[in-house]
GROMACS .gro file of N, CA and C in nm:
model
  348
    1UNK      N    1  11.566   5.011  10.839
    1UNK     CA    2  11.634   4.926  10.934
    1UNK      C    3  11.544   4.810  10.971
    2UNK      N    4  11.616   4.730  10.972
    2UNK     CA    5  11.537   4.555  11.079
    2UNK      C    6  11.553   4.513  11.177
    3UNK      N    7  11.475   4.490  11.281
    3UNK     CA    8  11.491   4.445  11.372
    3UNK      C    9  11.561   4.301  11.336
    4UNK      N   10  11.614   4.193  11.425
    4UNK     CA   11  11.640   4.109  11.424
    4UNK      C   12  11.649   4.047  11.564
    5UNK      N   13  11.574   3.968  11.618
    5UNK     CA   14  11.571   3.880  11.698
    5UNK      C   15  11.670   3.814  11.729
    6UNK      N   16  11.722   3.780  11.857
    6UNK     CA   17  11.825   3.677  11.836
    6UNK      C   18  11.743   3.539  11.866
    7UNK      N   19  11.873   3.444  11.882
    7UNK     CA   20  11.742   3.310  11.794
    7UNK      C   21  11.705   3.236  11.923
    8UNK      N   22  11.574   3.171  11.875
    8UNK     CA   23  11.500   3.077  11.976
    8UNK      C   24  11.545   3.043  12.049
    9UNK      N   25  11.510   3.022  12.188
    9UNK     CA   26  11.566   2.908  12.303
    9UNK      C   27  11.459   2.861  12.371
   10UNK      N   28  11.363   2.786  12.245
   10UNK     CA   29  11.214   2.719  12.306
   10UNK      C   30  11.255   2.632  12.430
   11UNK      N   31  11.287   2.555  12.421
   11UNK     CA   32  11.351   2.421  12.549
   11UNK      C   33  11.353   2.502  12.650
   12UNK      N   34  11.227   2.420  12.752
   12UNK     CA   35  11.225   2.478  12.890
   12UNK      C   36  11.046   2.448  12.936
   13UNK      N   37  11.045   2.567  13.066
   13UNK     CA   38  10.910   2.529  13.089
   13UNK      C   39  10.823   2.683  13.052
   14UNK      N   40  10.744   2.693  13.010
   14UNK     CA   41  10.672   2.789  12.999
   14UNK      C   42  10.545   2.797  13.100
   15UNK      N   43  10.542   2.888  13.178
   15UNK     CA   44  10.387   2.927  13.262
   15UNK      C   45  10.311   3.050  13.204
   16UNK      N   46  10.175   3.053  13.190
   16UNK     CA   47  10.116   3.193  13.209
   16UNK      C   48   9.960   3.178  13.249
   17UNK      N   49   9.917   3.269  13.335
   17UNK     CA   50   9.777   3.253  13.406
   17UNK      C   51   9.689   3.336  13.283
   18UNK      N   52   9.566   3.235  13.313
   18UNK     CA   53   9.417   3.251  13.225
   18UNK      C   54   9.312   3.262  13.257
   19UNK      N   55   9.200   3.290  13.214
   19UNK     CA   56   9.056   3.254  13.307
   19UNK      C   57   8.988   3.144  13.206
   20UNK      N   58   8.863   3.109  13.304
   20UNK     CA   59   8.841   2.988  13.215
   20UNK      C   60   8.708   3.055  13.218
   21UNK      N   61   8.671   3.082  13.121
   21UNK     CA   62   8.491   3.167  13.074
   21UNK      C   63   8.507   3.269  13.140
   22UNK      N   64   8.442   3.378  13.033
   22UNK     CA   65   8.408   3.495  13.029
   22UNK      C   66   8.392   3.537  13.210
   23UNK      N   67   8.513   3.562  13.266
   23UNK     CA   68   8.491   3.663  13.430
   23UNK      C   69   8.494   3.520  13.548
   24UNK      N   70   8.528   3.392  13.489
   24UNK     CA   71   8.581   3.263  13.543
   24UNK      C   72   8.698   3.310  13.651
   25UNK      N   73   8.749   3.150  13.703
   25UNK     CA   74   8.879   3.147  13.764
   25UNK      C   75   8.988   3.155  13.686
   26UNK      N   76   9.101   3.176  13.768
   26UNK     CA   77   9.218   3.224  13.660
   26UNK      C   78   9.234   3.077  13.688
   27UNK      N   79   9.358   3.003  13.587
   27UNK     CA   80   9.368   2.922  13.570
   27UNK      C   81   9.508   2.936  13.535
   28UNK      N   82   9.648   2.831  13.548
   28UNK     CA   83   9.779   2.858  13.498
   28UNK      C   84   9.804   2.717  13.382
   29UNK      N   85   9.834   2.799  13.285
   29UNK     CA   86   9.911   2.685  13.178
   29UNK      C   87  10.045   2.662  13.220
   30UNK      N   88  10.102   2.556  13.192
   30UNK     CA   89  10.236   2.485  13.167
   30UNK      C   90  10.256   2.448  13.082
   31UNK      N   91  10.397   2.489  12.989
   31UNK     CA   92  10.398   2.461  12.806
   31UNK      C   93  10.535   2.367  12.894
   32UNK      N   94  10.570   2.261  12.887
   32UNK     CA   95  10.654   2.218  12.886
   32UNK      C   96  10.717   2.183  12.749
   33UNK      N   97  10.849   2.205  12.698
   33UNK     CA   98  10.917   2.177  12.521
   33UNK      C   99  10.984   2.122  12.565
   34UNK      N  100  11.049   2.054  12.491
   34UNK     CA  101  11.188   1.990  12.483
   34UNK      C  102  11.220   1.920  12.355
   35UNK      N  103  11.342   1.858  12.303
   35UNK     CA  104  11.400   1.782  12.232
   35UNK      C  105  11.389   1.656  12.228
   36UNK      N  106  11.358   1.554  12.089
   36UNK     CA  107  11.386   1.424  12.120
   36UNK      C  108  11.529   1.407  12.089
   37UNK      N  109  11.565   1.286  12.091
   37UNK     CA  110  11.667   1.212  12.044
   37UNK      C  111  11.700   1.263  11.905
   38UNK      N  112  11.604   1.269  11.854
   38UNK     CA  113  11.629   1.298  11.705
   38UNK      C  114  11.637   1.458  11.652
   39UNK      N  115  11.599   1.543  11.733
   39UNK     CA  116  11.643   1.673  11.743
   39UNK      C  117  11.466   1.743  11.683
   40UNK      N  118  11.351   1.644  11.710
   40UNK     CA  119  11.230   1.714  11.694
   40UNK      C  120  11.162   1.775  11.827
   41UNK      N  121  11.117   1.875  11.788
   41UNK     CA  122  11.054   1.945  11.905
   41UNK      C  123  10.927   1.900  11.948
   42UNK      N  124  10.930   1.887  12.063
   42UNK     CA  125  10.760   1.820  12.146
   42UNK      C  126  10.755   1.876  12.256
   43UNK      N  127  10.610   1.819  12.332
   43UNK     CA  128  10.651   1.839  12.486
   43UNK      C  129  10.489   1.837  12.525
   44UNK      N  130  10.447   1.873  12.657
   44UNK     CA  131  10.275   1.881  12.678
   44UNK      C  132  10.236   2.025  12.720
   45UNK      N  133  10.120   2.049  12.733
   45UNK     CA  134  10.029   2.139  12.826
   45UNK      C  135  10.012   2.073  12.906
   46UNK      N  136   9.975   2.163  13.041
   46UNK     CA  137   9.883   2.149  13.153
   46UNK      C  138   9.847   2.210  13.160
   47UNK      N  139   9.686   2.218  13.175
   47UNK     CA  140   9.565   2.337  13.241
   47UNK      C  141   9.509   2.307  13.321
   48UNK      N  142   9.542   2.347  13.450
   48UNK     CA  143   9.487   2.292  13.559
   48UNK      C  144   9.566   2.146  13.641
   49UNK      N  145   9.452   2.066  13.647
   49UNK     CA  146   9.508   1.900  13.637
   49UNK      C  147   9.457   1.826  13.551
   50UNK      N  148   9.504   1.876  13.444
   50UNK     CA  149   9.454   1.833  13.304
   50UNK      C  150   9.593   1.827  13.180
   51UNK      N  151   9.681   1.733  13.207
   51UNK     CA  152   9.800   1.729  13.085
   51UNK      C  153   9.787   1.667  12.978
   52UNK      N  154   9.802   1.699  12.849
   52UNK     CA  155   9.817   1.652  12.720
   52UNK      C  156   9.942   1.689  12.632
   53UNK      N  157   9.941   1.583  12.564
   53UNK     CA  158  10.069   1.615  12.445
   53UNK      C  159  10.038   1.693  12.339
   54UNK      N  160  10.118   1.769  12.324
   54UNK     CA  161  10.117   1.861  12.191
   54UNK      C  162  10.160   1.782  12.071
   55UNK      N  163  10.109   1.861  11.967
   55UNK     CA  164  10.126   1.794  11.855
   55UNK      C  165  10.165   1.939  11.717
   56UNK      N  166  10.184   1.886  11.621
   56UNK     CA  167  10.228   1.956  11.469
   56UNK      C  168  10.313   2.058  11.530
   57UNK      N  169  10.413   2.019  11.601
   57UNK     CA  170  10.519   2.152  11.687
   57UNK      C  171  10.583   2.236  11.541
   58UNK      N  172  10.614   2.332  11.511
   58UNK     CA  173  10.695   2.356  11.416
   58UNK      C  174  10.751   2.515  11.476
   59UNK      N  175  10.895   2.520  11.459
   59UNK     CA  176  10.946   2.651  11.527
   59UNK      C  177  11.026   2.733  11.375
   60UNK      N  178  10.969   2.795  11.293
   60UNK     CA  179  11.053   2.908  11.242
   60UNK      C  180  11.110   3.037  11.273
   61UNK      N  181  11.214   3.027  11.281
   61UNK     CA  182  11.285   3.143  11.348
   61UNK      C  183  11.238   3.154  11.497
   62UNK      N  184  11.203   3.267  11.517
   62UNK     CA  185  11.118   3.276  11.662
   62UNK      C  186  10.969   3.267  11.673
   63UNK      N  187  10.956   3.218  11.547
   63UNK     CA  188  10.793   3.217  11.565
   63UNK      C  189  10.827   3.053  11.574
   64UNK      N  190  10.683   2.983  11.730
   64UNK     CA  191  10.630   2.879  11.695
   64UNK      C  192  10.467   2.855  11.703
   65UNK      N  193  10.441   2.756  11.652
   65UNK     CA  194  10.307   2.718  11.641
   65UNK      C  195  10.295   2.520  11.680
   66UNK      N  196  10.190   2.521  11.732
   66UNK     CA  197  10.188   2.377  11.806
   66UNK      C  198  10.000   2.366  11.816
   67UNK      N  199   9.961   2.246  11.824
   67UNK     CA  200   9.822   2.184  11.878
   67UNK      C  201   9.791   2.119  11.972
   68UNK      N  202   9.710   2.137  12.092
   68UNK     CA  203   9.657   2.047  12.172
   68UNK      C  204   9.499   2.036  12.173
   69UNK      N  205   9.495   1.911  12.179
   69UNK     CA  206   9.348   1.825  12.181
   69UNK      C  207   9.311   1.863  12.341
   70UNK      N  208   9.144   1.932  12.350
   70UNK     CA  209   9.133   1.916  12.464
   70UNK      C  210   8.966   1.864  12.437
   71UNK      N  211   8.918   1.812  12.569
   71UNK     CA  212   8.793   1.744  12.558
   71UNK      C  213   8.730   1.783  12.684
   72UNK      N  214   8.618   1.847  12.676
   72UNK     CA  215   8.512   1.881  12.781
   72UNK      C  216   8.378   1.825  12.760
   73UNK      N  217   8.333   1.752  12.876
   73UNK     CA  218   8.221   1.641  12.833
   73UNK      C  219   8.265   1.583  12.701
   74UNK      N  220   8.184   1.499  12.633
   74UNK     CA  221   8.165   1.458  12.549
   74UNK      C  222   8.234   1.530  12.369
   75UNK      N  223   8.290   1.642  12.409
   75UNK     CA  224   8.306   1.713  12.364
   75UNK      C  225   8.481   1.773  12.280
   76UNK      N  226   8.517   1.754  12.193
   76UNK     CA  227   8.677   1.767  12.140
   76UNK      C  228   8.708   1.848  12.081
   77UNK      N  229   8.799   1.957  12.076
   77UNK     CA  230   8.848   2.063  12.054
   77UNK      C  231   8.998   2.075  12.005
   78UNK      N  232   9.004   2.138  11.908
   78UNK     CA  233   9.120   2.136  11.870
   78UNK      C  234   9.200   2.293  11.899
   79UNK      N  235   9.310   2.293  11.994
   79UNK     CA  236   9.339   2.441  12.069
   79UNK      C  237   9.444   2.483  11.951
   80UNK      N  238   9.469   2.592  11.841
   80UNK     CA  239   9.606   2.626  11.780
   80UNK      C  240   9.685   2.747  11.838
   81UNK      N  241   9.791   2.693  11.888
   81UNK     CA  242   9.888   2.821  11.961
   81UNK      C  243   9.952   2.839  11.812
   82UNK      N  244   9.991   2.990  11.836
   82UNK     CA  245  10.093   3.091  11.775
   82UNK      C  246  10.201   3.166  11.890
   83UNK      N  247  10.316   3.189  11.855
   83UNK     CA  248  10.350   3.257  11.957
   83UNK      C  249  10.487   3.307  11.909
   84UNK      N  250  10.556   3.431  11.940
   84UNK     CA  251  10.684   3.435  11.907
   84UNK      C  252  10.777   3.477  12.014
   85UNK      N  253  10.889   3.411  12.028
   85UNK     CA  254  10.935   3.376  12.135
   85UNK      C  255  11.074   3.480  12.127
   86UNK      N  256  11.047   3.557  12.208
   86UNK     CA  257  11.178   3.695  12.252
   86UNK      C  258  11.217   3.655  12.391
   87UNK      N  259  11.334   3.637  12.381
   87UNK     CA  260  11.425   3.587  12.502
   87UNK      C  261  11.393   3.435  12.602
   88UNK      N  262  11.276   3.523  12.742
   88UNK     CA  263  11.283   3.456  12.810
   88UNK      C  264  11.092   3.425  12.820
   89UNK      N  265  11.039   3.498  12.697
   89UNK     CA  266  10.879   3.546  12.655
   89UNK      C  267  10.811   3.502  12.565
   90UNK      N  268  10.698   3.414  12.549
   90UNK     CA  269  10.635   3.371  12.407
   90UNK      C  270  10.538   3.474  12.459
   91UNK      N  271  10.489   3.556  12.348
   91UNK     CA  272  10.318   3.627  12.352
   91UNK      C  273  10.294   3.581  12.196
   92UNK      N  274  10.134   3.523  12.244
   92UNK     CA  275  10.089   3.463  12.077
   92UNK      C  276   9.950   3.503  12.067
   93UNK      N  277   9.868   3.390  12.018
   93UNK     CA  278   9.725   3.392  12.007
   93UNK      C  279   9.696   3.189  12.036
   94UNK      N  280   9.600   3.221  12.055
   94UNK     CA  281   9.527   3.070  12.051
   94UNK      C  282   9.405   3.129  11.960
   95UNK      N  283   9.359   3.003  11.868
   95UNK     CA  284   9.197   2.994  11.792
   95UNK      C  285   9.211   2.868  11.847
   96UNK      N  286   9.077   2.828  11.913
   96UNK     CA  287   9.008   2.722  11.930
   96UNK      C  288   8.870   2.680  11.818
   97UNK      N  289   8.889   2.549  11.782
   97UNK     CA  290   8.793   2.521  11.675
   97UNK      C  291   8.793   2.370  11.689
   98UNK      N  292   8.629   2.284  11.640
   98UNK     CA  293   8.626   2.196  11.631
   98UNK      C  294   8.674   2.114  11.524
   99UNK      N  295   8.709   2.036  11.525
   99UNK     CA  296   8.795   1.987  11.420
   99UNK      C  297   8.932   2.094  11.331
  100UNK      N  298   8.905   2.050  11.210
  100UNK     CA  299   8.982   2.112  11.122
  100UNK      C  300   8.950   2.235  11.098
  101UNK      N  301   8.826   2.295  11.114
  101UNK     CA  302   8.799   2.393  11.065
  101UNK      C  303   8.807   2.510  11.145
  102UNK      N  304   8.848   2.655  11.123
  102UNK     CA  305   8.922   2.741  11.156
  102UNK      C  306   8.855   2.882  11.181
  103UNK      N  307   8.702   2.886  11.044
  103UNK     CA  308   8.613   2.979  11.021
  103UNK      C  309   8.526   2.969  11.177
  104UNK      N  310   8.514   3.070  11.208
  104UNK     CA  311   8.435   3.104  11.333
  104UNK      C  312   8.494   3.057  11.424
  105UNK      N  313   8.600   3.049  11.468
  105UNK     CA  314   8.627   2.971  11.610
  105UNK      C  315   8.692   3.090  11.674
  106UNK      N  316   8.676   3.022  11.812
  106UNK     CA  317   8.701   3.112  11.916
  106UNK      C  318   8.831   3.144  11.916
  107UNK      N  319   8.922   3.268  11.921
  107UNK     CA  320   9.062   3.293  11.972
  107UNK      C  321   9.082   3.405  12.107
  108UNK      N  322   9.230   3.415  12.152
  108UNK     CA  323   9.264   3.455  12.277
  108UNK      C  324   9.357   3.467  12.229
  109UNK      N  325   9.419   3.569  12.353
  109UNK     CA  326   9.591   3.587  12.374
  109UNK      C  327   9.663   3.483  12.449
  110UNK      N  328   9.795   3.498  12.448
  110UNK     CA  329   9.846   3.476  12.578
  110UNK      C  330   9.985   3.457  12.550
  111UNK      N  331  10.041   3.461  12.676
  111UNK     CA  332  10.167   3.566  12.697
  111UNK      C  333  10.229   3.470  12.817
  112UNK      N  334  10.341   3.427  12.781
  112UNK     CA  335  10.409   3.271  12.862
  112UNK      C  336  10.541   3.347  12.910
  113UNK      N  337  10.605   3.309  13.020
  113UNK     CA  338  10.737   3.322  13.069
  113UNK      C  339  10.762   3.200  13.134
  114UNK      N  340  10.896   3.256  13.071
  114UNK     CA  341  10.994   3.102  13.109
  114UNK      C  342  10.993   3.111  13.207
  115UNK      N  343  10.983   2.944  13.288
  115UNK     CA  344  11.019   2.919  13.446
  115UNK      C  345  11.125   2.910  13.449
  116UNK      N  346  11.194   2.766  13.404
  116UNK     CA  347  11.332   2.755  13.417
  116UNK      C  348  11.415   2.758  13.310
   0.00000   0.00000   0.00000
């Protein structure tokens, strides 16, 4: 037997609380998605008071995956979410890595519910 998901309903706001370093403050993301005109998927993060646009959005089935650029000091990071999205729930992974490259970089969970 197969499970089967029923299908995506990315569009909306996504929240879920984090810490920031190892035993840090918690911290809350905001995935905001939505639609353009043209029926491509976008939208930003917020961490903290810190918003950026996402980028390489791509949603198959219920799985999506997206990028945000973040910069601490002098410093640029490339964040990759995974996540698969059941109902009103994304739980994924993040790898964080500098640039393009993917070998050794840092990853995490995390686990979003829809606001609205």
């Amino acid at each position: 037997a197969r499970r089967v998901l029923p299908a995506a309903q990315p569009v909306g706001i996504w929240k879920w609380t984090d810490r920031r370093r190892r035993g840090g403050e918690e911290s809350e993301s905001v995935l905001t998605l939505r639609k353009s005109g043209d029926g491509q998927l976008g939208g930003t993060l917020t961490r903290g008071d810190s918003e950026s646009p996402i980028a390489a959005v791509e949603l198959d089935g219920n799985e999506i995956s997206f990028t945000s650029e973040r910069r601490w000091r002098d410093n640029s990071v490339t964040i990759r979410y995974r996540g698969t999205i059941r109902g009103d729930e994304i739980r994924g992974t993040t790898q964080m890595s500098r640039g393009e490259a993917t070998d050794g970089a840092w990853a995490s969970f995390w686990n979003a519910q829809r606001s609205e």
